Amino acid sequence: MKLLDIVVKDAIDPQLAATSRDEAITMLVDRLIEAKAVDPGHRDEFISAIIKRERRGSTGFGHGVAVPHVKHPEIEKLVAAVGVSHDGIDFNSLDGNPVHSIFLIISPEQKPEEHLEAMEAVFSNLSQDTFRSFLLQATTVDHVTSLLEEADSSTLGN
Amino acid sequence: MSANTTAIVTISNRLGLHARPAMMLAETAMRFDADISVRRLDQDAGVDAKSIMQLMMLAAVCGTELEFTASGTDADAAMSELTALVKGNFSEDAVDDH
């Protein structure tokens, strides 16, 4: 699975203004709604489920990266929003460091394998120092999109 | 140096190796000194069992066979705890419960 198969271009925020975890989650869900990628009728449900999931265990897995997510029965196609915070956000991450790169994922509950493939696509890139630092240098949606394109065609290397 | 210990287990919880099970494995693996790697039987390269990110890169769905390899003085203990997590479906639903 490629990053651009899952990331909704209109839901990329290279200068995420959020200052808290819950605000970041809310803003990225709203981005997906504005991009018409998910049903606005489920907005509050998505937000509260994602926050609840974070409370059970942070998806801030270290290296300044977080992947808040929810699986929902009404979702047919997995979608992801991307937020980049230059100041960093406290995500209660495992290594205690602030989070700069957020991939928020909403996936169909009945297709757990799609969720795992999306996570694989996200982490095979986010685990690379190069990808993370390029993402932090991106200041426009176009910059982020071309970075994702390069990552998908594996021209970034390790 | 003690010898390598190896075990093959099959992911049998419905949701596969998603974030929470990956975290359970990594947290358990980190309690041991042993070097522990996990490899999909259908792939050549393994990943570090102590890294959640690397475990997530396995994309191990229900039914995926994983080979755990541990080396170090506490390798046997690590192996029995890690394989017990997988066999116990990470305390989640098994596939036939759904």
GROMACS .gro file of C-alpha atoms in nm:
model
  256
    1MET     CA    1   0.000   0.000   0.000
    2LYS     CA    2   0.127   0.347  -0.095
    3LEU     CA    3   0.105   0.657   0.121
    4LEU     CA    4  -0.083   0.847  -0.148
    5ASP     CA    5  -0.340   0.565  -0.163
    6ILE     CA    6  -0.441   0.655   0.190
    7VAL     CA    7  -0.344   1.018   0.255
    8VAL     CA    8  -0.614   1.264   0.148
    9LYS     CA    9  -0.428   1.555  -0.013
   10ASP     CA   10  -0.681   1.810   0.108
   11ALA     CA   11  -0.633   1.680   0.459
   12ILE     CA   12  -0.262   1.762   0.481
   13ASP     CA   13  -0.173   2.039   0.724
   14PRO     CA   14   0.198   2.124   0.706
   15GLN     CA   15   0.165   2.391   0.975
   16LEU     CA   16  -0.070   2.235   1.225
   17ALA     CA   17  -0.167   2.507   1.472
   18ALA     CA   18  -0.284   2.271   1.747
   19THR     CA   19  -0.117   2.300   2.086
   20SER     CA   20  -0.261   1.986   2.247
   21ARG     CA   21  -0.317   1.625   2.151
   22ASP     CA   22  -0.695   1.652   2.157
   23GLU     CA   23  -0.690   1.973   1.955
   24ALA     CA   24  -0.461   1.812   1.696
   25ILE     CA   25  -0.696   1.514   1.666
   26THR     CA   26  -0.999   1.743   1.630
   27MET     CA   27  -0.832   1.957   1.363
   28LEU     CA   28  -0.722   1.658   1.156
   29VAL     CA   29  -1.066   1.494   1.171
   30ASP     CA   30  -1.214   1.828   1.060
   31ARG     CA   31  -0.966   1.835   0.771
   32LEU     CA   32  -1.094   1.496   0.655
   33ILE     CA   33  -1.451   1.622   0.681
   34GLU     CA   34  -1.376   1.942   0.487
   35ALA     CA   35  -1.207   1.725   0.223
   36LYS     CA   36  -1.531   1.521   0.208
   37ALA     CA   37  -1.331   1.207   0.288
   38VAL     CA   38  -1.552   1.106   0.581
   39ASP     CA   39  -1.915   1.160   0.681
   40PRO     CA   40  -1.957   1.475   0.893
   41GLY     CA   41  -2.239   1.297   1.077
   42HIS     CA   42  -1.978   1.086   1.260
   43ARG     CA   43  -1.744   1.374   1.346
   44ASP     CA   44  -1.788   1.374   1.724
   45GLU     CA   45  -1.788   0.996   1.735
   46PHE     CA   46  -1.455   0.979   1.545
   47ILE     CA   47  -1.296   1.241   1.767
   48SER     CA   48  -1.405   1.087   2.096
   49ALA     CA   49  -1.311   0.733   1.985
   50ILE     CA   50  -0.963   0.845   1.875
   51ILE     CA   51  -0.905   1.033   2.201
   52LYS     CA   52  -1.031   0.736   2.402
   53ARG     CA   53  -0.788   0.513   2.214
   54GLU     CA   54  -0.500   0.750   2.298
   55ARG     CA   55  -0.596   0.743   2.667
   56ARG     CA   56  -0.570   0.364   2.669
   57GLY     CA   57  -0.218   0.386   2.530
   58SER     CA   58  -0.041   0.659   2.340
   59THR     CA   59   0.023   0.609   1.968
   60GLY     CA   60   0.319   0.842   2.010
   61PHE     CA   61   0.567   0.561   1.945
   62GLY     CA   62   0.878   0.778   1.969
   63HIS     CA   63   1.092   0.977   1.724
   64GLY     CA   64   0.835   1.260   1.731
   65VAL     CA   65   0.573   1.050   1.555
   66ALA     CA   66   0.211   0.967   1.641
   67VAL     CA   67  -0.056   0.767   1.459
   68PRO     CA   68  -0.390   0.832   1.631
   69HIS     CA   69  -0.654   0.609   1.476
   70VAL     CA   70  -0.999   0.458   1.492
   71LYS     CA   71  -1.173   0.169   1.318
   72HIS     CA   72  -1.536   0.244   1.235
   73PRO     CA   73  -1.811   0.023   1.087
   74GLU     CA   74  -1.948   0.301   0.861
   75ILE     CA   75  -1.615   0.363   0.686
   76GLU     CA   76  -1.569   0.191   0.351
   77LYS     CA   77  -1.232   0.325   0.244
   78LEU     CA   78  -0.940   0.385   0.475
   79VAL     CA   79  -0.832   0.751   0.486
   80ALA     CA   80  -0.550   0.938   0.655
   81ALA     CA   81  -0.482   1.301   0.740
   82VAL     CA   82  -0.130   1.435   0.794
   83GLY     CA   83  -0.039   1.711   1.036
   84VAL     CA   84   0.306   1.858   1.092
   85SER     CA   85   0.364   2.056   1.410
   86HIS     CA   86   0.684   2.257   1.410
   87ASP     CA   87   0.654   2.347   1.779
   88GLY     CA   88   0.572   1.990   1.881
   89ILE     CA   89   0.271   1.859   2.072
   90ASP     CA   90   0.259   1.662   2.396
   91PHE     CA   91   0.115   1.324   2.297
   92ASN     CA   92   0.220   1.144   2.614
   93SER     CA   93   0.457   0.961   2.381
   94LEU     CA   94   0.653   0.654   2.485
   95ASP     CA   95   0.989   0.831   2.482
   96GLY     CA   96   0.843   1.145   2.641
   97ASN     CA   97   0.934   1.364   2.343
   98PRO     CA   98   0.692   1.604   2.175
   99VAL     CA   99   0.528   1.490   1.853
  100HIS     CA  100   0.594   1.665   1.522
  101SER     CA  101   0.452   1.425   1.262
  102ILE     CA  102   0.094   1.301   1.296
  103PHE     CA  103  -0.074   1.051   1.066
  104LEU     CA  104  -0.439   1.023   1.173
  105ILE     CA  105  -0.606   0.714   1.029
  106ILE     CA  106  -0.975   0.623   1.004
  107SER     CA  107  -1.029   0.271   0.877
  108PRO     CA  108  -1.311   0.025   0.809
  109GLU     CA  109  -1.373  -0.191   1.114
  110GLN     CA  110  -1.448  -0.496   0.903
  111LYS     CA  111  -1.115  -0.487   0.716
  112PRO     CA  112  -0.841  -0.511   0.981
  113GLU     CA  113  -0.585  -0.610   0.715
  114GLU     CA  114  -0.623  -0.272   0.542
  115HIS     CA  115  -0.546  -0.098   0.868
  116LEU     CA  116  -0.230  -0.308   0.913
  117GLU     CA  117  -0.115  -0.240   0.557
  118ALA     CA  118  -0.165   0.133   0.607
  119MET     CA  119   0.034   0.121   0.931
  120GLU     CA  120   0.310  -0.063   0.746
  121ALA     CA  121   0.319   0.206   0.476
  122VAL     CA  122   0.327   0.482   0.736
  123PHE     CA  123   0.592   0.329   0.962
  124SER     CA  124   0.823   0.207   0.688
  125ASN     CA  125   0.864   0.577   0.609
  126LEU     CA  126   0.831   0.737   0.951
  127SER     CA  127   1.097   0.503   1.088
  128GLN     CA  128   1.347   0.669   0.851
  129ASP     CA  129   1.533   0.975   0.976
  130THR     CA  130   1.540   1.121   0.624
  131PHE     CA  131   1.165   1.103   0.578
  132ARG     CA  132   1.094   1.256   0.918
  133SER     CA  133   1.334   1.544   0.869
  134PHE     CA  134   1.207   1.618   0.515
  135LEU     CA  135   0.852   1.615   0.648
  136LEU     CA  136   0.947   1.870   0.914
  137GLN     CA  137   1.108   2.091   0.650
  138ALA     CA  138   0.794   2.090   0.437
  139THR     CA  139   0.601   2.415   0.465
  140THR     CA  140   0.331   2.369   0.200
  141VAL     CA  141   0.084   2.097   0.104
  142ASP     CA  142   0.270   2.060  -0.226
  143HIS     CA  143   0.598   1.996  -0.043
  144VAL     CA  144   0.436   1.725   0.168
  145THR     CA  145   0.264   1.572  -0.135
  146SER     CA  146   0.586   1.550  -0.334
  147LEU     CA  147   0.763   1.401  -0.034
  148LEU     CA  148   0.493   1.133  -0.011
  149GLU     CA  149   0.526   1.071  -0.386
  150GLU     CA  150   0.902   1.029  -0.354
  151ALA     CA  151   0.855   0.796  -0.058
  152ASP     CA  152   0.604   0.589  -0.257
  153SER     CA  153   0.848   0.550  -0.542
  154SER     CA  154   1.123   0.470  -0.289
  155THR     CA  155   1.359   0.738  -0.414
  156LEU     CA  156   1.436   0.859  -0.063
  157GLY     CA  157   1.657   0.565   0.032
  158ASN     CA  158   1.757   0.508   0.389
  159MET     CA  159   2.698  -1.656   2.488
  160SER     CA  160   2.400  -1.886   2.486
  161ALA     CA  161   2.258  -2.043   2.176
  162ASN     CA  162   1.977  -1.895   1.969
  163THR     CA  163   1.626  -1.996   2.061
  164THR     CA  164   1.368  -2.001   1.784
  165ALA     CA  165   0.993  -2.047   1.778
  166ILE     CA  166   0.728  -2.015   1.509
  167VAL     CA  167   0.383  -1.893   1.605
  168THR     CA  168   0.077  -1.792   1.405
  169ILE     CA  169  -0.108  -1.467   1.466
  170SER     CA  170  -0.461  -1.580   1.552
  171ASN     CA  171  -0.640  -1.273   1.687
  172ARG     CA  172  -0.889  -1.129   1.438
  173LEU     CA  173  -0.734  -0.781   1.420
  174GLY     CA  174  -0.378  -0.905   1.367
  175LEU     CA  175  -0.064  -0.738   1.499
  176HIS     CA  176  -0.203  -0.385   1.533
  177ALA     CA  177  -0.072  -0.115   1.764
  178ARG     CA  178  -0.177  -0.256   2.101
  179PRO     CA  179  -0.047  -0.610   2.048
  180ALA     CA  180   0.272  -0.465   1.896
  181MET     CA  181   0.316  -0.258   2.208
  182MET     CA  182   0.257  -0.561   2.431
  183LEU     CA  183   0.526  -0.752   2.243
  184ALA     CA  184   0.774  -0.464   2.247
  185GLU     CA  185   0.719  -0.390   2.615
  186THR     CA  186   0.764  -0.755   2.703
  187ALA     CA  187   1.073  -0.789   2.482
  188MET     CA  188   1.228  -0.481   2.642
  189ARG     CA  189   1.221  -0.646   2.984
  190PHE     CA  190   1.482  -0.894   2.865
  191ASP     CA  191   1.851  -0.849   2.788
  192ALA     CA  192   1.832  -1.096   2.500
  193ASP     CA  193   1.843  -0.974   2.140
  194ILE     CA  194   1.509  -1.071   1.992
  195SER     CA  195   1.404  -1.055   1.629
  196VAL     CA  196   1.078  -1.134   1.458
  197ARG     CA  197   1.049  -1.241   1.096
  198ARG     CA  198   0.751  -1.318   0.878
  199LEU     CA  199   0.805  -1.668   0.744
  200ASP     CA  200   0.730  -1.535   0.395
  201GLN     CA  201   1.001  -1.265   0.419
  202ASP     CA  202   1.379  -1.279   0.450
  203ALA     CA  203   1.452  -0.991   0.686
  204GLY     CA  204   1.346  -0.978   1.047
  205VAL     CA  205   1.273  -0.679   1.270
  206ASP     CA  206   1.369  -0.588   1.625
  207ALA     CA  207   1.103  -0.715   1.868
  208LYS     CA  208   1.180  -0.423   2.101
  209SER     CA  209   1.068  -0.163   1.845
  210ILE     CA  210   0.694  -0.100   1.809
  211MET     CA  211   0.751   0.083   1.480
  212GLN     CA  212   0.940  -0.212   1.334
  213LEU     CA  213   0.679  -0.458   1.456
  214MET     CA  214   0.410  -0.250   1.285
  215MET     CA  215   0.608  -0.278   0.963
  216LEU     CA  216   0.542  -0.653   0.960
  217ALA     CA  217   0.175  -0.590   0.872
  218ALA     CA  218   0.105  -0.929   1.030
  219VAL     CA  219  -0.261  -1.006   0.971
  220CYS     CA  220  -0.450  -1.290   1.132
  221GLY     CA  221  -0.296  -1.611   0.995
  222THR     CA  222   0.055  -1.471   0.945
  223GLU     CA  223   0.331  -1.704   1.065
  224LEU     CA  224   0.605  -1.531   1.263
  225GLU     CA  225   0.943  -1.668   1.361
  226PHE     CA  226   1.086  -1.534   1.686
  227THR     CA  227   1.460  -1.567   1.742
  228ALA     CA  228   1.623  -1.476   2.072
  229SER     CA  229   1.984  -1.488   2.183
  230GLY     CA  230   2.122  -1.404   2.525
  231THR     CA  231   2.119  -1.539   2.879
  232ASP     CA  232   1.744  -1.486   2.927
  233ALA     CA  233   1.646  -1.589   2.574
  234ASP     CA  234   1.440  -1.889   2.683
  235ALA     CA  235   1.232  -1.689   2.931
  236ALA     CA  236   1.179  -1.411   2.676
  237MET     CA  237   1.070  -1.661   2.415
  238SER     CA  238   0.815  -1.829   2.638
  239GLU     CA  239   0.655  -1.497   2.738
  240LEU     CA  240   0.645  -1.360   2.383
  241THR     CA  241   0.498  -1.672   2.227
  242ALA     CA  242   0.242  -1.693   2.511
  243LEU     CA  243   0.119  -1.344   2.416
  244VAL     CA  244   0.065  -1.448   2.054
  245LYS     CA  245  -0.092  -1.781   2.144
  246GLY     CA  246  -0.319  -1.607   2.395
  247ASN     CA  247  -0.439  -1.374   2.113
  248PHE     CA  248  -0.305  -1.076   2.312
  249SER     CA  249  -0.620  -1.117   2.526
  250GLU     CA  250  -0.833  -1.021   2.225
  251ASP     CA  251  -1.090  -1.207   2.018
  252ALA     CA  252  -0.967  -1.505   1.823
  253VAL     CA  253  -1.075  -1.518   1.462
  254ASP     CA  254  -1.341  -1.782   1.518
  255ASP     CA  255  -1.506  -1.572   1.788
  256HIS     CA  256  -1.628  -1.334   1.525
   0.00000   0.00000   0.00000
